[in-house]
CSV table of C-alpha atoms in Angstrom, one decimal:
chain,number,residue,atom,x,y,z
A,1,PHE,CA,23.4,-47.9,-54.5
A,2,PHE,CA,24.5,-49.4,-57.8
A,3,SER,CA,27.9,-49.9,-59.3
A,4,LEU,CA,27.8,-48.4,-62.7
A,5,SER,CA,30.7,-50.4,-64.0
A,6,THR,CA,30.4,-51.3,-67.7
A,7,SER,CA,31.7,-54.8,-67.0
A,8,LEU,CA,28.8,-57.2,-67.6
A,9,ALA,CA,28.3,-60.9,-67.4
A,10,THR,CA,29.3,-63.1,-70.3
A,11,MET,CA,26.1,-63.6,-72.3
A,12,THR,CA,25.1,-66.3,-74.8
A,13,MET,CA,22.4,-64.8,-77.1
A,14,THR,CA,20.1,-66.7,-79.3
A,15,THR,CA,17.1,-65.2,-81.2
A,16,HIS,CA,14.0,-66.8,-82.6
A,17,PRO,CA,11.2,-65.3,-84.6
A,18,MET,CA,8.7,-63.2,-82.6
A,19,ALA,CA,5.2,-64.7,-82.5
A,20,PRO,CA,2.1,-62.7,-81.9
A,21,GLY,CA,0.0,-62.7,-78.6
A,22,ARG,CA,0.8,-62.0,-75.0
A,23,GLN,CA,-0.2,-65.1,-73.2
A,24,GLY,CA,1.7,-68.3,-74.1
A,25,ASN,CA,4.8,-67.0,-75.8
A,26,LYS,CA,5.5,-64.1,-73.5
A,27,ARG,CA,4.9,-66.3,-70.4
A,28,SER,CA,7.6,-68.7,-71.8
A,29,ASN,CA,9.9,-65.8,-72.6
A,30,ALA,CA,9.5,-64.2,-69.2
A,31,ALA,CA,10.1,-67.6,-67.5
A,32,VAL,CA,13.3,-68.1,-69.4
A,33,ALA,CA,14.4,-64.5,-68.6
A,34,MET,CA,13.6,-65.0,-64.9
A,35,LEU,CA,15.6,-68.2,-64.7
A,36,SER,CA,18.5,-66.6,-66.6
A,37,ILE,CA,18.7,-63.7,-64.1
A,38,ALA,CA,18.6,-66.0,-61.2
A,39,LEU,CA,21.3,-68.4,-62.5
A,40,SER,CA,23.6,-66.1,-64.4
A,41,THR,CA,26.9,-64.9,-63.0
A,42,ALA,CA,26.9,-61.5,-61.3
A,43,PRO,CA,29.9,-59.8,-63.0
A,44,ILE,CA,30.2,-56.8,-60.7
A,45,HIS,CA,30.1,-56.2,-57.0
A,46,ALA,CA,27.9,-53.4,-55.6
A,47,PHE,CA,24.6,-54.7,-54.5
A,48,ALA,CA,23.9,-58.4,-54.7
A,49,PRO,CA,25.4,-61.5,-53.2
A,50,GLN,CA,27.5,-63.6,-55.5
A,51,SER,CA,25.2,-65.3,-58.0
A,52,ALA,CA,25.5,-69.0,-58.9
A,53,SER,CA,28.5,-70.0,-61.0
A,54,VAL,CA,28.3,-70.1,-64.7
A,55,SER,CA,26.8,-73.2,-66.3
A,56,SER,CA,28.8,-75.1,-68.8
A,57,HIS,CA,28.9,-74.2,-72.5
A,58,ASN,CA,27.2,-77.5,-73.4
A,59,THR,CA,24.3,-76.8,-71.0
A,60,VAL,CA,23.7,-73.4,-72.7
A,61,ALA,CA,23.9,-74.9,-76.2
A,62,SER,CA,21.5,-77.6,-75.2
A,63,ALA,CA,19.0,-75.1,-73.9
A,64,ALA,CA,19.3,-73.0,-77.0
A,65,ALA,CA,18.8,-76.0,-79.2
A,66,ALA,CA,15.7,-77.0,-77.3
A,67,ALA,CA,14.3,-73.5,-77.5
A,68,ALA,CA,14.9,-73.4,-81.3
A,69,LYS,CA,12.8,-76.5,-81.8
A,70,SER,CA,9.8,-74.9,-80.2
A,71,PRO,CA,7.8,-72.6,-82.5
A,72,ARG,CA,6.0,-71.1,-79.5
A,73,ARG,CA,9.2,-69.3,-78.2
A,74,PRO,CA,9.7,-65.7,-79.2
A,75,ALA,CA,13.0,-63.8,-79.5
A,76,THR,CA,14.9,-64.7,-76.3
A,77,LEU,CA,18.1,-63.7,-74.6
A,78,LEU,CA,19.6,-66.8,-73.1
A,79,MET,CA,22.1,-66.4,-70.3
A,80,ASN,CA,23.3,-69.8,-68.9
A,81,ILE,CA,19.8,-71.2,-68.8
A,82,PRO,CA,19.5,-74.8,-67.5
A,83,ILE,CA,17.8,-77.4,-69.7
A,84,PRO,CA,14.0,-77.2,-69.2
A,85,THR,CA,12.6,-79.9,-67.0
A,86,ALA,CA,9.2,-79.8,-68.6
A,87,GLU,CA,8.1,-79.6,-72.2
A,88,GLY,CA,7.7,-76.0,-73.3
A,89,GLY,CA,9.9,-74.5,-70.5
A,90,ALA,CA,10.2,-74.4,-66.7
A,91,THR,CA,7.3,-75.4,-64.4
A,92,PRO,CA,5.6,-72.7,-62.3
A,93,GLU,CA,7.3,-74.2,-59.2
A,94,GLU,CA,10.7,-73.9,-60.8
A,95,ILE,CA,10.0,-70.3,-61.8
A,96,LYS,CA,8.9,-69.4,-58.3
A,97,SER,CA,11.9,-71.1,-56.8
A,98,ALA,CA,14.2,-69.2,-59.1
A,99,ALA,CA,12.5,-65.9,-58.4
A,100,ASP,CA,12.9,-66.5,-54.6
A,101,SER,CA,16.6,-66.7,-55.0
A,102,ILE,CA,17.2,-63.7,-57.3
A,103,ALA,CA,19.7,-61.3,-56.0
A,104,PRO,CA,19.2,-57.5,-56.3
A,105,PRO,CA,20.7,-56.0,-59.4
A,106,ALA,CA,24.3,-54.9,-59.7
A,107,SER,CA,23.5,-52.3,-62.4
A,108,PHE,CA,20.7,-50.4,-64.0
A,109,TYR,CA,21.0,-52.7,-67.0
A,110,GLU,CA,20.3,-55.7,-64.9
A,111,LEU,CA,17.5,-53.9,-63.1
A,112,GLN,CA,15.7,-53.0,-66.3
A,113,ARG,CA,15.8,-56.5,-67.6
A,114,ALA,CA,14.6,-57.9,-64.3
A,115,SER,CA,11.8,-55.4,-63.9
A,116,VAL,CA,10.5,-56.1,-67.4
A,117,SER,CA,10.6,-59.8,-66.8
A,118,ALA,CA,8.7,-59.6,-63.5
A,119,THR,CA,6.1,-57.2,-65.0
A,120,GLN,CA,5.4,-59.6,-67.9
A,121,MET,CA,4.9,-62.5,-65.6
A,122,ALA,CA,2.5,-60.5,-63.4
A,123,ILE,CA,0.6,-59.5,-66.5
A,124,ASP,CA,0.4,-63.1,-67.7
A,125,ASP,CA,-1.0,-64.0,-64.3
A,126,GLY,CA,-3.9,-61.5,-64.8
A,127,PHE,CA,-2.8,-58.6,-62.6
A,128,THR,CA,-3.6,-55.2,-64.1
A,129,LEU,CA,-2.5,-52.8,-61.4
A,130,LEU,CA,1.3,-53.1,-60.8
A,131,GLU,CA,4.0,-51.4,-58.9
A,132,ILE,CA,7.7,-50.9,-59.9
A,133,GLU,CA,9.8,-49.4,-57.1
A,134,PHE,CA,13.5,-48.8,-56.9
A,135,PRO,CA,15.9,-45.9,-56.3
A,136,PRO,CA,16.2,-44.1,-59.7
A,137,LEU,CA,19.7,-42.8,-59.1
A,138,PRO,CA,22.8,-44.3,-57.4
A,139,ALA,CA,22.9,-43.6,-53.6
A,140,ASN,CA,26.0,-41.4,-53.9
A,141,VAL,CA,24.2,-39.2,-56.4
A,142,LEU,CA,20.9,-39.0,-54.4
A,143,GLU,CA,22.9,-37.8,-51.4
A,144,MET,CA,24.4,-34.9,-53.3
A,145,ASP,CA,23.2,-31.4,-52.2
A,146,ASP,CA,22.7,-30.2,-55.7
A,147,VAL,CA,20.4,-33.0,-56.8
A,148,SER,CA,16.9,-31.6,-57.0
A,149,ALA,CA,13.5,-33.2,-57.0
A,150,TYR,CA,13.3,-32.4,-60.7
A,151,ASP,CA,16.6,-34.3,-61.4
A,152,VAL,CA,15.0,-37.3,-59.7
A,153,ALA,CA,11.8,-36.9,-61.8
A,154,LYS,CA,13.8,-36.6,-65.0
A,155,ALA,CA,15.7,-39.8,-64.2
A,156,ASN,CA,12.3,-41.6,-63.5
A,157,VAL,CA,10.9,-40.4,-66.8
A,158,ASN,CA,14.0,-41.6,-68.7
A,159,LEU,CA,13.9,-45.0,-66.9
A,160,ALA,CA,10.1,-45.3,-67.6
A,161,LEU,CA,10.6,-44.6,-71.3
A,162,ASP,CA,13.3,-47.3,-71.4
A,163,PHE,CA,11.0,-49.7,-69.6
A,164,ALA,CA,8.2,-48.9,-71.9
A,165,LYS,CA,10.2,-49.9,-75.0
A,166,SER,CA,10.0,-53.5,-73.9
A,167,PHE,CA,6.2,-53.4,-74.2
A,168,SER,CA,5.9,-51.2,-77.2
A,169,GLU,CA,3.8,-53.8,-79.1
A,170,MET,CA,1.1,-53.3,-76.6
A,171,GLY,CA,1.0,-49.6,-77.1
A,172,VAL,CA,2.4,-47.8,-74.0
A,173,ALA,CA,1.6,-44.3,-72.7
A,174,VAL,CA,4.1,-42.9,-70.1
A,175,MET,CA,2.0,-40.4,-68.2
A,176,LEU,CA,2.9,-37.4,-66.1
A,177,PRO,CA,0.2,-35.7,-63.9
A,178,ASP,CA,-0.7,-32.8,-66.2
A,179,GLU,CA,0.0,-31.2,-69.5
A,180,SER,CA,2.3,-28.4,-68.1
A,181,GLU,CA,4.6,-30.9,-66.5
A,182,CYS,CA,4.5,-33.0,-69.7
A,183,ASN,CA,5.4,-30.1,-71.9
A,184,ILE,CA,8.3,-29.1,-69.6
A,185,MET,CA,9.7,-32.6,-69.7
A,186,LEU,CA,9.3,-32.9,-73.5
A,187,GLU,CA,11.3,-29.7,-73.9
A,188,ASP,CA,14.0,-30.7,-71.4
A,189,LEU,CA,14.5,-34.2,-72.8
A,190,LYS,CA,14.4,-32.8,-76.3
A,191,VAL,CA,12.0,-35.6,-77.5
A,192,GLY,CA,8.7,-35.6,-79.2
A,193,ASP,CA,5.5,-37.0,-77.7
A,194,LYS,CA,6.3,-40.3,-79.4
A,195,PRO,CA,10.0,-40.9,-78.5
A,196,TYR,CA,9.9,-44.5,-79.6
A,197,PRO,CA,7.6,-46.6,-81.9
A,198,GLY,CA,4.6,-47.7,-79.8
A,199,VAL,CA,5.5,-45.4,-76.9
A,200,THR,CA,4.0,-42.0,-76.2
A,201,LEU,CA,4.9,-39.4,-73.5
A,202,THR,CA,1.7,-37.7,-72.4
A,203,SER,CA,-0.3,-36.6,-69.4
A,204,LEU,CA,-3.1,-37.9,-67.2
A,205,ARG,CA,-5.0,-34.6,-67.3
A,206,LYS,CA,-5.8,-33.4,-70.8
A,207,GLY,CA,-7.2,-30.0,-71.5
A,208,VAL,CA,-10.2,-29.4,-73.7
A,209,GLU,CA,-9.3,-29.2,-77.4
A,210,GLY,CA,-8.8,-25.6,-78.4
A,211,ASP,CA,-8.0,-24.5,-74.8
A,212,ASP,CA,-4.5,-23.0,-75.2
A,213,ARG,CA,-4.2,-21.5,-71.7
A,214,ILE,CA,-0.8,-22.2,-70.2
A,215,PHE,CA,-2.2,-22.0,-66.6
A,216,LYS,CA,-5.5,-23.7,-65.7
A,217,PRO,CA,-6.5,-22.7,-62.1
A,218,GLU,CA,-9.3,-25.2,-62.0
A,219,ASN,CA,-6.9,-28.0,-62.2
A,220,VAL,CA,-4.9,-26.6,-59.2
A,221,LEU,CA,-8.0,-26.2,-57.1
A,222,ILE,CA,-9.3,-29.7,-57.8
A,223,GLY,CA,-5.9,-31.2,-57.2
A,224,LEU,CA,-5.6,-29.4,-53.8
A,225,MET,CA,-8.9,-30.8,-52.8
A,226,GLY,CA,-7.7,-34.3,-53.6
A,227,ARG,CA,-11.0,-35.2,-55.4
A,228,GLY,CA,-9.8,-36.2,-58.8
A,229,SER,CA,-9.4,-34.3,-62.0
A,230,GLY,CA,-12.9,-33.0,-62.7
A,231,GLY,CA,-13.3,-35.1,-65.8
A,232,THR,CA,-10.1,-34.2,-67.7
A,233,VAL,CA,-8.7,-37.7,-67.5
A,234,ARG,CA,-9.0,-39.5,-70.8
A,235,PRO,CA,-7.4,-42.8,-71.9
A,236,SER,CA,-5.1,-42.8,-74.9
A,237,ASP,CA,-6.0,-44.4,-78.2
A,238,ASN,CA,-4.3,-47.7,-79.1
A,239,THR,CA,-2.8,-48.1,-75.7
A,240,ASN,CA,-2.9,-51.2,-73.5
A,241,MET,CA,-0.3,-50.1,-70.9
A,242,TYR,CA,-0.2,-46.9,-68.9
A,243,VAL,CA,3.0,-46.1,-66.9
A,244,ILE,CA,2.3,-43.4,-64.3
A,245,VAL,CA,5.3,-41.3,-63.2
A,246,VAL,CA,5.9,-38.3,-60.9
A,247,ALA,CA,2.4,-38.4,-59.4
A,248,SER,CA,1.7,-37.1,-55.8
A,249,ALA,CA,-0.9,-38.4,-53.4
A,250,GLN,CA,-3.3,-35.7,-54.5
A,251,GLU,CA,-3.0,-36.9,-58.1
A,252,LEU,CA,-3.6,-40.6,-57.4
A,253,PRO,CA,-7.4,-40.2,-57.7
A,254,ASP,CA,-6.7,-39.3,-61.3
A,255,VAL,CA,-5.2,-42.8,-61.7
A,256,GLU,CA,-8.2,-44.4,-60.2
A,257,GLU,CA,-10.4,-42.5,-62.6
A,258,LEU,CA,-8.3,-43.7,-65.5
A,259,TYR,CA,-8.6,-47.2,-64.2
A,260,GLU,CA,-12.4,-47.0,-64.0
A,261,GLN,CA,-12.5,-45.9,-67.6
A,262,ILE,CA,-10.4,-48.7,-69.0
A,263,LYS,CA,-10.9,-51.7,-66.7
A,264,ASP,CA,-13.6,-53.2,-68.9
A,265,GLN,CA,-11.7,-52.8,-72.2
A,266,LYS,CA,-10.2,-55.8,-74.0
A,267,ASP,CA,-7.7,-56.0,-76.8
A,268,GLU,CA,-7.9,-58.4,-79.7
A,269,ASN,CA,-6.4,-61.2,-77.5
A,270,GLY,CA,-8.9,-60.5,-74.7
A,271,ASN,CA,-6.4,-58.8,-72.4
A,272,SER,CA,-7.2,-55.9,-70.2
A,273,PRO,CA,-5.1,-52.7,-70.1
A,274,VAL,CA,-2.4,-52.5,-67.5
A,275,ILE,CA,-1.5,-49.6,-65.2
A,276,VAL,CA,2.1,-49.5,-63.8
A,277,PHE,CA,2.9,-47.2,-60.8
A,278,TYR,CA,6.5,-46.4,-61.7
A,279,ASN,CA,8.7,-45.3,-58.8
A,280,LEU,CA,5.9,-43.3,-57.1
A,281,LYS,CA,7.0,-44.3,-53.6
A,282,LEU,CA,3.5,-45.5,-52.7
A,283,ASP,CA,4.5,-46.2,-49.1
A,284,VAL,CA,5.3,-42.5,-48.7
A,285,LEU,CA,2.1,-41.4,-50.4
A,286,ARG,CA,0.0,-43.7,-48.3
A,287,GLY,CA,1.2,-41.8,-45.3
A,288,ASP,CA,-0.4,-38.6,-46.7
A,289,LEU,CA,-3.9,-40.2,-47.0
A,290,GLY,CA,-6.4,-38.9,-44.6
A,291,ALA,CA,-4.7,-35.5,-44.1
A,292,PRO,CA,-6.5,-32.3,-45.0
A,293,ALA,CA,-6.7,-31.7,-48.8
A,294,PHE,CA,-5.6,-35.3,-49.4
A,295,PRO,CA,-7.6,-38.3,-50.4
A,296,GLY,CA,-9.1,-40.2,-47.4
A,297,LYS,CA,-7.8,-43.4,-45.9
A,298,ASP,CA,-10.5,-45.4,-47.7
A,299,PHE,CA,-8.5,-44.7,-50.9
A,300,GLN,CA,-6.0,-47.3,-49.7
A,301,ASP,CA,-8.7,-49.8,-49.1
A,302,ARG,CA,-10.6,-49.6,-52.3
A,303,PHE,CA,-7.7,-48.9,-54.8
A,304,LEU,CA,-4.1,-48.7,-53.6
A,305,SER,CA,-4.3,-52.0,-51.8
A,306,ARG,CA,-5.0,-53.7,-55.1
A,307,VAL,CA,-1.7,-52.6,-56.6
A,308,LYS,CA,0.6,-55.7,-56.9
A,309,PRO,CA,4.3,-55.1,-56.4
A,310,ALA,CA,5.9,-56.7,-59.5
A,311,TYR,CA,9.4,-55.4,-58.8
A,312,TYR,CA,10.2,-53.8,-55.5
A,313,LEU,CA,13.5,-52.6,-54.0
A,314,ARG,CA,13.2,-50.4,-50.9
A,315,THR,CA,16.4,-49.5,-48.9
A,316,ARG,CA,16.3,-48.4,-45.2
A,317,GLN,CA,19.1,-47.1,-42.9
A,318,TYR,CA,19.1,-47.4,-39.1
A,319,SER,CA,21.3,-46.4,-36.1
A,320,ARG,CA,21.5,-48.1,-32.7
A,321,SER,CA,23.5,-47.3,-29.6
A,322,VAL,CA,25.8,-50.0,-28.2
A,323,PRO,CA,27.6,-50.0,-24.9
A,324,GLN,CA,31.1,-50.5,-26.5
A,325,PRO,CA,33.0,-48.6,-29.1
A,326,PRO,CA,32.0,-47.2,-31.6
A,327,PHE,CA,28.9,-46.7,-29.4
A,328,ILE,CA,26.7,-45.9,-32.4
A,329,LEU,CA,26.1,-48.7,-34.8
A,330,ASN,CA,24.9,-47.8,-38.3
A,331,TYR,CA,23.3,-50.5,-40.4
A,332,GLN,CA,21.1,-50.8,-43.4
A,333,GLY,CA,19.3,-53.3,-45.5
A,334,CYS,CA,16.5,-53.6,-48.1
A,335,ILE,CA,13.3,-55.3,-48.9
A,336,PHE,CA,13.5,-56.9,-52.3
A,337,ARG,CA,10.9,-58.7,-54.4
A,338,SER,CA,10.9,-59.8,-58.1
A,339,TYR,CA,7.6,-61.3,-59.0
A,340,PRO,CA,6.7,-64.2,-58.6
A,341,GLY,CA,9.3,-64.5,-55.9
A,342,HIS,CA,8.8,-63.8,-52.3
A,343,TYR,CA,9.9,-60.8,-50.3
A,344,GLN,CA,13.5,-61.0,-49.2
A,345,THR,CA,14.9,-59.2,-46.2
A,346,LEU,CA,18.5,-58.4,-47.1
A,347,LEU,CA,21.3,-57.1,-44.7
A,348,ASP,CA,24.1,-54.9,-46.0
A,349,THR,CA,27.3,-56.7,-45.2
A,350,GLY,CA,29.4,-53.6,-45.5
A,351,THR,CA,31.4,-55.1,-48.4
A,352,GLY,CA,29.2,-53.8,-51.2
A,353,ARG,CA,27.0,-56.9,-51.1
A,354,TYR,CA,23.8,-58.0,-49.3
A,355,ARG,CA,23.1,-61.1,-47.4
A,356,LYS,CA,19.6,-62.7,-47.3
A,357,VAL,CA,18.2,-62.8,-43.8
A,358,VAL,CA,14.7,-64.2,-44.4
A,359,GLY,CA,12.2,-64.6,-47.1
A,360,SER,CA,8.4,-64.3,-46.8
A,361,ASP,CA,5.4,-64.6,-49.2
A,362,VAL,CA,3.8,-61.7,-47.2
A,363,ARG,CA,5.6,-58.4,-47.3
A,364,PRO,CA,6.9,-57.5,-43.9
A,365,ALA,CA,5.9,-54.2,-42.2
A,366,LEU,CA,8.7,-51.7,-41.8
A,367,GLY,CA,8.8,-52.3,-38.1
A,368,GLU,CA,9.1,-56.1,-38.7
A,369,PHE,CA,11.7,-55.5,-41.3
A,370,LYS,CA,13.9,-53.5,-38.9
A,371,GLU,CA,13.5,-56.2,-36.3
A,372,GLN,CA,14.6,-58.9,-38.8
A,373,LEU,CA,17.8,-56.9,-39.5
A,374,THR,CA,18.4,-56.4,-35.8
A,375,ASP,CA,18.0,-60.2,-35.1
A,376,ALA,CA,20.6,-60.9,-37.8
A,377,LEU,CA,23.0,-58.5,-36.1
A,378,ARG,CA,22.3,-60.3,-32.8
A,379,GLU,CA,23.2,-63.6,-34.3
A,380,GLU,CA,26.5,-62.2,-35.5
A,381,GLY,CA,27.2,-60.8,-32.1
A,382,ALA,CA,27.2,-57.2,-33.3
A,383,ILE,CA,24.6,-56.2,-30.7
A,384,ALA,CA,23.5,-57.7,-27.4
A,385,LYS,CA,20.9,-60.5,-27.4
A,386,LYS,CA,17.4,-59.8,-26.2
A,387,GLU,CA,17.8,-61.6,-22.9
A,388,ASP,CA,21.0,-59.6,-22.1
A,389,GLU,CA,19.4,-56.3,-23.1
A,390,GLY,CA,16.3,-56.7,-20.9
A,391,ALA,CA,12.6,-56.6,-21.8
A,392,LEU,CA,12.0,-53.0,-20.6
A,393,PHE,CA,14.9,-51.6,-22.6
A,394,GLY,CA,13.9,-53.5,-25.7
A,395,PHE,CA,10.3,-52.2,-25.4
A,396,LEU,CA,11.6,-48.6,-25.1
A,397,ARG,CA,13.6,-49.1,-28.3
A,398,THR,CA,10.7,-50.5,-30.4
A,399,GLY,CA,7.7,-48.8,-28.7
A,400,TYR,CA,4.1,-50.1,-28.4
A,401,LYS,CA,3.1,-50.0,-32.1
A,402,THR,CA,5.5,-51.1,-34.8
A,403,THR,CA,3.1,-50.8,-37.8
A,404,THR,CA,1.5,-48.0,-39.7
A,405,TRP,CA,-2.2,-47.8,-40.2
A,406,TRP,CA,-2.2,-49.2,-43.7
A,407,GLU,CA,0.0,-52.1,-42.7
A,408,ASP,CA,-2.6,-53.3,-40.2
A,409,GLU,CA,-5.3,-55.7,-41.3
A,410,ARG,CA,-8.2,-53.7,-42.7
A,411,GLU,CA,-11.5,-55.3,-43.5
A,412,ASP,CA,-12.1,-53.7,-46.9
A,413,ALA,CA,-8.5,-53.8,-48.1
A,414,SER,CA,-7.1,-56.3,-50.6
A,415,MET,CA,-3.9,-58.2,-49.7
A,416,ASP,CA,-2.5,-57.8,-53.3
A,417,TRP,CA,-0.2,-55.0,-52.2
A,418,ARG,CA,1.5,-57.3,-49.6
A,419,THR,CA,1.6,-60.6,-51.5
């Protein structure tokens, strides 16, 4: 999935004093970072199409000088940033346009920078329920037989801790579902419950003080019923961001309970706490809703539908029979979104890069996404056109219904999860 080459883009770095507050300064900082990612040179192959060519040294120097004159700009990493067209930075339209053209990351380094920038911009726009989704390990590693679910969970926790460092001034709690899992992870990672300044590694469910039992059967029973945690969810002190990792569909009601406890809180700047769903595969968990011992489908309508994807990268692989050799055509692509950009449907070109097929402000359903990839292959002549294939044969391939129940329009659901 990612090339882990250590070769990185040439960077021009300029730092300025950090100013307090989350709104004005960080919005400017996030905007600069967003534009830098969109316009910087992609140094290694792997995932994304070739980025725009490097801007001239004079352009970089002019942008750095302009930023230095503005006392409102915090410490900033500048990478071939164009001269701002509006006083104080890029306009919202320019930021949106740059985000629409951002290519998927070529390394985990680029991914972390992009996800932090997208999250900050979503927070500045007032969203408090956010989703970060991407494969936590390279594709060749995930396909290995000896890679366990715990290896994936450990990778997610490490990535979440690295992500949390960028928001440490807010006070960040990286949360596993319960204390047992948290203690195992702390021991395995060989870190304390405060691995970095301003960052804690803790659990959603917290036992009663003085209860030293290793196994708590009441938590297991309540979790199996999918009815929340029974009152053991408590927010952390001095925390304005909660990063939820390794939670199942049965444990999602705990997150809702946490949200109900903190949603009316405000920090000294009047900002509400933020909950980040970090690599939880919410699309997979939504499929479990409504099953016995799981939360009902109304959980999607009242809570999960309000989760805004800030950084989303979902890969899919498909196969299709063709009448000529090789008779079976394997193809793949991904849905990619970096807030505030739109959702990009990207087709794997087979050369280690992806080509943008279409962009939409509304997230396509998985059936629609597959059809978009198929239409792109038709245009390239890789498969037969619809009129040559026949309406009946096309219907047999796609079926009557191409959306899941949560992708249909639902009266009580929010559109935040799709926009």
